[in-house]
mmCIF file of C-alpha atoms in Angstrom:
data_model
loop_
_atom_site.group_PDB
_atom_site.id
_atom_site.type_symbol
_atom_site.label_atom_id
_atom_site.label_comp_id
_atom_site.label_asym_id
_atom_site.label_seq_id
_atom_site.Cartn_x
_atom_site.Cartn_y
_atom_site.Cartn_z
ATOM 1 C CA UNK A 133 102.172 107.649 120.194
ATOM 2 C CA UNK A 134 101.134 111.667 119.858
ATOM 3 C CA UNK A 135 98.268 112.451 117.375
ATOM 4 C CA UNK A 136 100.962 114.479 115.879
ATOM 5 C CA UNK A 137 103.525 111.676 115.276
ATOM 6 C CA UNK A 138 100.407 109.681 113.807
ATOM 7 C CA UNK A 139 99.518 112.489 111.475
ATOM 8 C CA UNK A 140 102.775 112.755 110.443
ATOM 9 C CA UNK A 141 102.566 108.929 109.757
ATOM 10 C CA UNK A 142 100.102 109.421 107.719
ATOM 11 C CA UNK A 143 101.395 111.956 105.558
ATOM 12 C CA UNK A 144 104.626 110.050 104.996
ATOM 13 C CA UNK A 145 102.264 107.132 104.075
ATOM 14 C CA UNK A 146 100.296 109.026 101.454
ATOM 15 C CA UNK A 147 103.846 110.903 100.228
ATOM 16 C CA UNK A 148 105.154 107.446 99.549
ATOM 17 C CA UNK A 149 101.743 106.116 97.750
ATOM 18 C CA UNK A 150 101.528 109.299 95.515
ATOM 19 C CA UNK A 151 105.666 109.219 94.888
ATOM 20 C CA UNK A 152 105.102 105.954 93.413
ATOM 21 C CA UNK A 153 102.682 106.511 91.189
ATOM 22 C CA UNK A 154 104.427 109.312 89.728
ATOM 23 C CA UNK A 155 108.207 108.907 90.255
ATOM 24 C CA UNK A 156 109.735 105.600 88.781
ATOM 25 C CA UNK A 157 112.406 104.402 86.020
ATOM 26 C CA UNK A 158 113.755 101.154 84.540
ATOM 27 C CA UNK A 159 115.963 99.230 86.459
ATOM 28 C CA UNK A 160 116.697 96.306 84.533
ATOM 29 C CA UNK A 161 113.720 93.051 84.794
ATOM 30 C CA UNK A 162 111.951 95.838 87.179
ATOM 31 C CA UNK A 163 111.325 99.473 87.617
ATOM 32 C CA UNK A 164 112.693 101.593 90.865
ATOM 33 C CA UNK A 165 110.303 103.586 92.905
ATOM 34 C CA UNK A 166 112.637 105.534 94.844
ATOM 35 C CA UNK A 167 110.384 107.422 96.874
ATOM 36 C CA UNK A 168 109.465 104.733 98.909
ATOM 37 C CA UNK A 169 112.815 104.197 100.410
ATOM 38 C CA UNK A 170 113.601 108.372 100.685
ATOM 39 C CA UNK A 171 110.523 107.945 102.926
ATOM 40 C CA UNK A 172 112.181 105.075 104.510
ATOM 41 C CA UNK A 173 115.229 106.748 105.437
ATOM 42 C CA UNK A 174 113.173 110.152 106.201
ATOM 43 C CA UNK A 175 110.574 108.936 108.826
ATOM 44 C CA UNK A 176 113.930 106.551 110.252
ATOM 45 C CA UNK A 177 115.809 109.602 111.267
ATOM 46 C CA UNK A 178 113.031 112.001 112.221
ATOM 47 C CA UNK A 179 110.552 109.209 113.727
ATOM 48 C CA UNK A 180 112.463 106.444 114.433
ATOM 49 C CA UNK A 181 112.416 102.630 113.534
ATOM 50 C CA UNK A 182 108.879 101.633 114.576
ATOM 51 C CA UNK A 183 107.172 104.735 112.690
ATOM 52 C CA UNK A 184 109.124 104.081 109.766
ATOM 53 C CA UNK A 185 108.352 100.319 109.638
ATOM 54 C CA UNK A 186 104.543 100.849 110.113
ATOM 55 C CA UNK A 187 104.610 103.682 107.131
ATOM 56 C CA UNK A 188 106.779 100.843 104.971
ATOM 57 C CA UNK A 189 103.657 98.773 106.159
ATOM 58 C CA UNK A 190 101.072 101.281 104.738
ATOM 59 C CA UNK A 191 102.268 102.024 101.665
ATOM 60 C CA UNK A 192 102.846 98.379 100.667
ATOM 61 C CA UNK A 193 99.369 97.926 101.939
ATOM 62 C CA UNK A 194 97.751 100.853 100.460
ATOM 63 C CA UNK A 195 99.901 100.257 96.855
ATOM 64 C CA UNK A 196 98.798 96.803 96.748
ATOM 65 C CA UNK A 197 94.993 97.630 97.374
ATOM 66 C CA UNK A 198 94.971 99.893 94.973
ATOM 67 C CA UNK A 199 96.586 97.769 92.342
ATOM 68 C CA UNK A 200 99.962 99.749 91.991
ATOM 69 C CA UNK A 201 102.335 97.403 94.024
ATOM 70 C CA UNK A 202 102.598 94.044 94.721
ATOM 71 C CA UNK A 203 103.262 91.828 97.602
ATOM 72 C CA UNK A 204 107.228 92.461 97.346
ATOM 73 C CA UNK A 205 106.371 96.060 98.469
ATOM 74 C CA UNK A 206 106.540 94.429 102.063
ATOM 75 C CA UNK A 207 109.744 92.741 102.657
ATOM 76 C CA UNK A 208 111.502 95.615 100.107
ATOM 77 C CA UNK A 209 109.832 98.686 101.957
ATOM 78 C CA UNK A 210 109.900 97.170 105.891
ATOM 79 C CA UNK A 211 113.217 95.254 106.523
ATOM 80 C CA UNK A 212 114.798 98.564 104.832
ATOM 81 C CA UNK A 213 112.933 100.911 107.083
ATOM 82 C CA UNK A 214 113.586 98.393 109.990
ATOM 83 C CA UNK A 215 117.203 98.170 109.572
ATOM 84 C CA UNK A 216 117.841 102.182 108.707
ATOM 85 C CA UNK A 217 115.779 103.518 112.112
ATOM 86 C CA UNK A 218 117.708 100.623 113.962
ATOM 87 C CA UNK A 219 121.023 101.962 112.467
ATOM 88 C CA UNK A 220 120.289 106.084 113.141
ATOM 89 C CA UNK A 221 119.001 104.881 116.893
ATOM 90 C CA UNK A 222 122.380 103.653 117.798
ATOM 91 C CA UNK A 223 124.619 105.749 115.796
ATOM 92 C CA UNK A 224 123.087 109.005 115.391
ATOM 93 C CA UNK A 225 124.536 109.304 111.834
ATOM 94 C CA UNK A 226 122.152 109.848 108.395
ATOM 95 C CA UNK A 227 124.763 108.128 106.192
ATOM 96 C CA UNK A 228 124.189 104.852 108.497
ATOM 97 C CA UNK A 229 120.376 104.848 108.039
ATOM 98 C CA UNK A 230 120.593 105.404 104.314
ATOM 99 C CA UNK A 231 123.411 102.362 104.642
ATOM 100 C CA UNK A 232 121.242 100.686 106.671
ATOM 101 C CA UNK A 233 117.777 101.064 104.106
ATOM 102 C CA UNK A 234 120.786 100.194 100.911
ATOM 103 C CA UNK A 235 121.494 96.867 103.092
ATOM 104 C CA UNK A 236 117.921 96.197 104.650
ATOM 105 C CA UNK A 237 116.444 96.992 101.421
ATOM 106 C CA UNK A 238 118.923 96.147 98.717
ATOM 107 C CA UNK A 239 120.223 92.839 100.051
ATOM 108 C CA UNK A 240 118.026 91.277 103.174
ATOM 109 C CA UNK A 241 115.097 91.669 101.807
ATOM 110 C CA UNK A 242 115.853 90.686 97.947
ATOM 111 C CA UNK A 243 117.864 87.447 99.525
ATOM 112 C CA UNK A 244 113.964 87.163 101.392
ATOM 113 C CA UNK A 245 112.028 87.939 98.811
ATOM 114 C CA UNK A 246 113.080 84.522 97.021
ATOM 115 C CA UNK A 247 111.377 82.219 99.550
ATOM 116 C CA UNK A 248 107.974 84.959 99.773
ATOM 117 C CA UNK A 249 108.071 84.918 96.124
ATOM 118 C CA UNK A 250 107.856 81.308 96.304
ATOM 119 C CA UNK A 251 105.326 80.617 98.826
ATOM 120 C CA UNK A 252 102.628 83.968 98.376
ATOM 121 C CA UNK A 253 103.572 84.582 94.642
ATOM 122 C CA UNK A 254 104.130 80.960 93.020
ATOM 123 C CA UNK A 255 107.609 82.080 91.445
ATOM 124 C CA UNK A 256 110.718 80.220 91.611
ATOM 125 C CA UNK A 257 113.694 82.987 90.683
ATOM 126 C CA UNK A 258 116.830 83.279 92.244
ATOM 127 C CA UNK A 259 118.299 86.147 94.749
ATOM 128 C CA UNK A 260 120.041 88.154 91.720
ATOM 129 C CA UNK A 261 116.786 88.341 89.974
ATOM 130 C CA UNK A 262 115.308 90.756 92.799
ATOM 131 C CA UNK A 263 118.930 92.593 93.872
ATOM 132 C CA UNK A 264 120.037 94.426 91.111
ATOM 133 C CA UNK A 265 115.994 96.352 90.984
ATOM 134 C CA UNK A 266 116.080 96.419 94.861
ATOM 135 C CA UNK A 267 119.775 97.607 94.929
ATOM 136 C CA UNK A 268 119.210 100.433 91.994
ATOM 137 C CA UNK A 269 115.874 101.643 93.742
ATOM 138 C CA UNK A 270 117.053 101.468 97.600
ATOM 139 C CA UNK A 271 120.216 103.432 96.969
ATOM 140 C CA UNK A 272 118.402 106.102 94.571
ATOM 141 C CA UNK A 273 115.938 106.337 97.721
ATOM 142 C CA UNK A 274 118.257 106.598 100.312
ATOM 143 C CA UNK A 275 120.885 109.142 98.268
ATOM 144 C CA UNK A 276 117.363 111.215 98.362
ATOM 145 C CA UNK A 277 116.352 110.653 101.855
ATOM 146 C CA UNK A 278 119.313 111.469 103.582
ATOM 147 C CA UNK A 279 119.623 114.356 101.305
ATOM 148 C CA UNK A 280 115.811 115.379 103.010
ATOM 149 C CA UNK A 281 116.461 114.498 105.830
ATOM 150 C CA UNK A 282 119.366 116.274 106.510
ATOM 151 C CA UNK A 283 118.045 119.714 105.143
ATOM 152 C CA UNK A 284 114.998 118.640 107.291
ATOM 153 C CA UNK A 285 116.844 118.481 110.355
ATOM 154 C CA UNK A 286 118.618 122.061 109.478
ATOM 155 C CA UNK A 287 115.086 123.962 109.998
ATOM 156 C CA UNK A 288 113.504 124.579 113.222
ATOM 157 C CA UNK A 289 110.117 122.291 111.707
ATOM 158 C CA UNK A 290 112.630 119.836 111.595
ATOM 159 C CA UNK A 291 113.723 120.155 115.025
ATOM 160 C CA UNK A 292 110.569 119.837 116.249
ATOM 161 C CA UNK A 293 109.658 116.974 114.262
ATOM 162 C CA UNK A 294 112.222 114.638 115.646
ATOM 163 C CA UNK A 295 111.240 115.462 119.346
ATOM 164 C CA UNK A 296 107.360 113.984 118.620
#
């Protein structure tokens, strides 16, 4: 990796941390933090799927130390991420990566989360307690991203971006 795809990195990173201290809303037993996953399906189509997994990383670890997330920020923020930069690498296509942090996000990860939950958080819920606030939040996130991403992608900064 460049010291400018690492820089960039790190600004998605600290985009993500500040969007969710600041940008949330009920969604249901939970709240949504959408930015998160618009950074998700941002840094999946302009860096690709190992960037955007290692910002998902990050910010879970960054929003946990400082007391504003907990340790669901992992499996929500990095199979999304995973699944969305695997999804634009093979297809090309925005609408696939937002799909693909809505799926990776909204359904892997809450259908995970029941077993981490278990074993790191000492809760015993079922899989529809986590997927409605992971669905509502991941496709909020992704509409947002792709949204982003795509007007990202019109510029020439955008250009450039995706060729680090």
């Amino acid at each position: 990796m460049n010291t400018r795809k690492l820089v960039l990195m790190t600004v998605f990173t600290a985009i993500a941390v500040a969007g969710s201290a600041f940008v949330s809303f009920p969604a249901g037993i939970a709240r949504a933090y959408p930015i998160q996953h618009a950074v998700n399906v941002i840094a999946a189509i302009l860096l690709g799927p190992v960037p955007a997994v290692i910002i998902a990383f990050m910010t879970g670890l960054v929003r946990i130390l400082t007391g504003t997330g907990s340790l669901l920020a992992f499996p929500g923020g990095m199979i999304g991420a995973a699944l969305a930069g695997l999804l634009y690498k093979q297809s090309g296509k925005s609408w696939l990566a937002a799909l693909g942090e809505i799926i990776g996000t909204g359904v892997i990860a809450s259908l995970f989360a029941v077993p981490y939950a278990a074993v790191l958080m000492g809760t015993t819920v079922t899989a529809f307690f986590f997927m409605p606030p992971f669905l509502v939040s991941s496709v909020s996130g992704a509409v947002i991203g792709v949204v982003v991403a795509l007007r990202l992608q019109a510029v020439p900064m955008g250009k450039r971006i995706q060729s680090y």
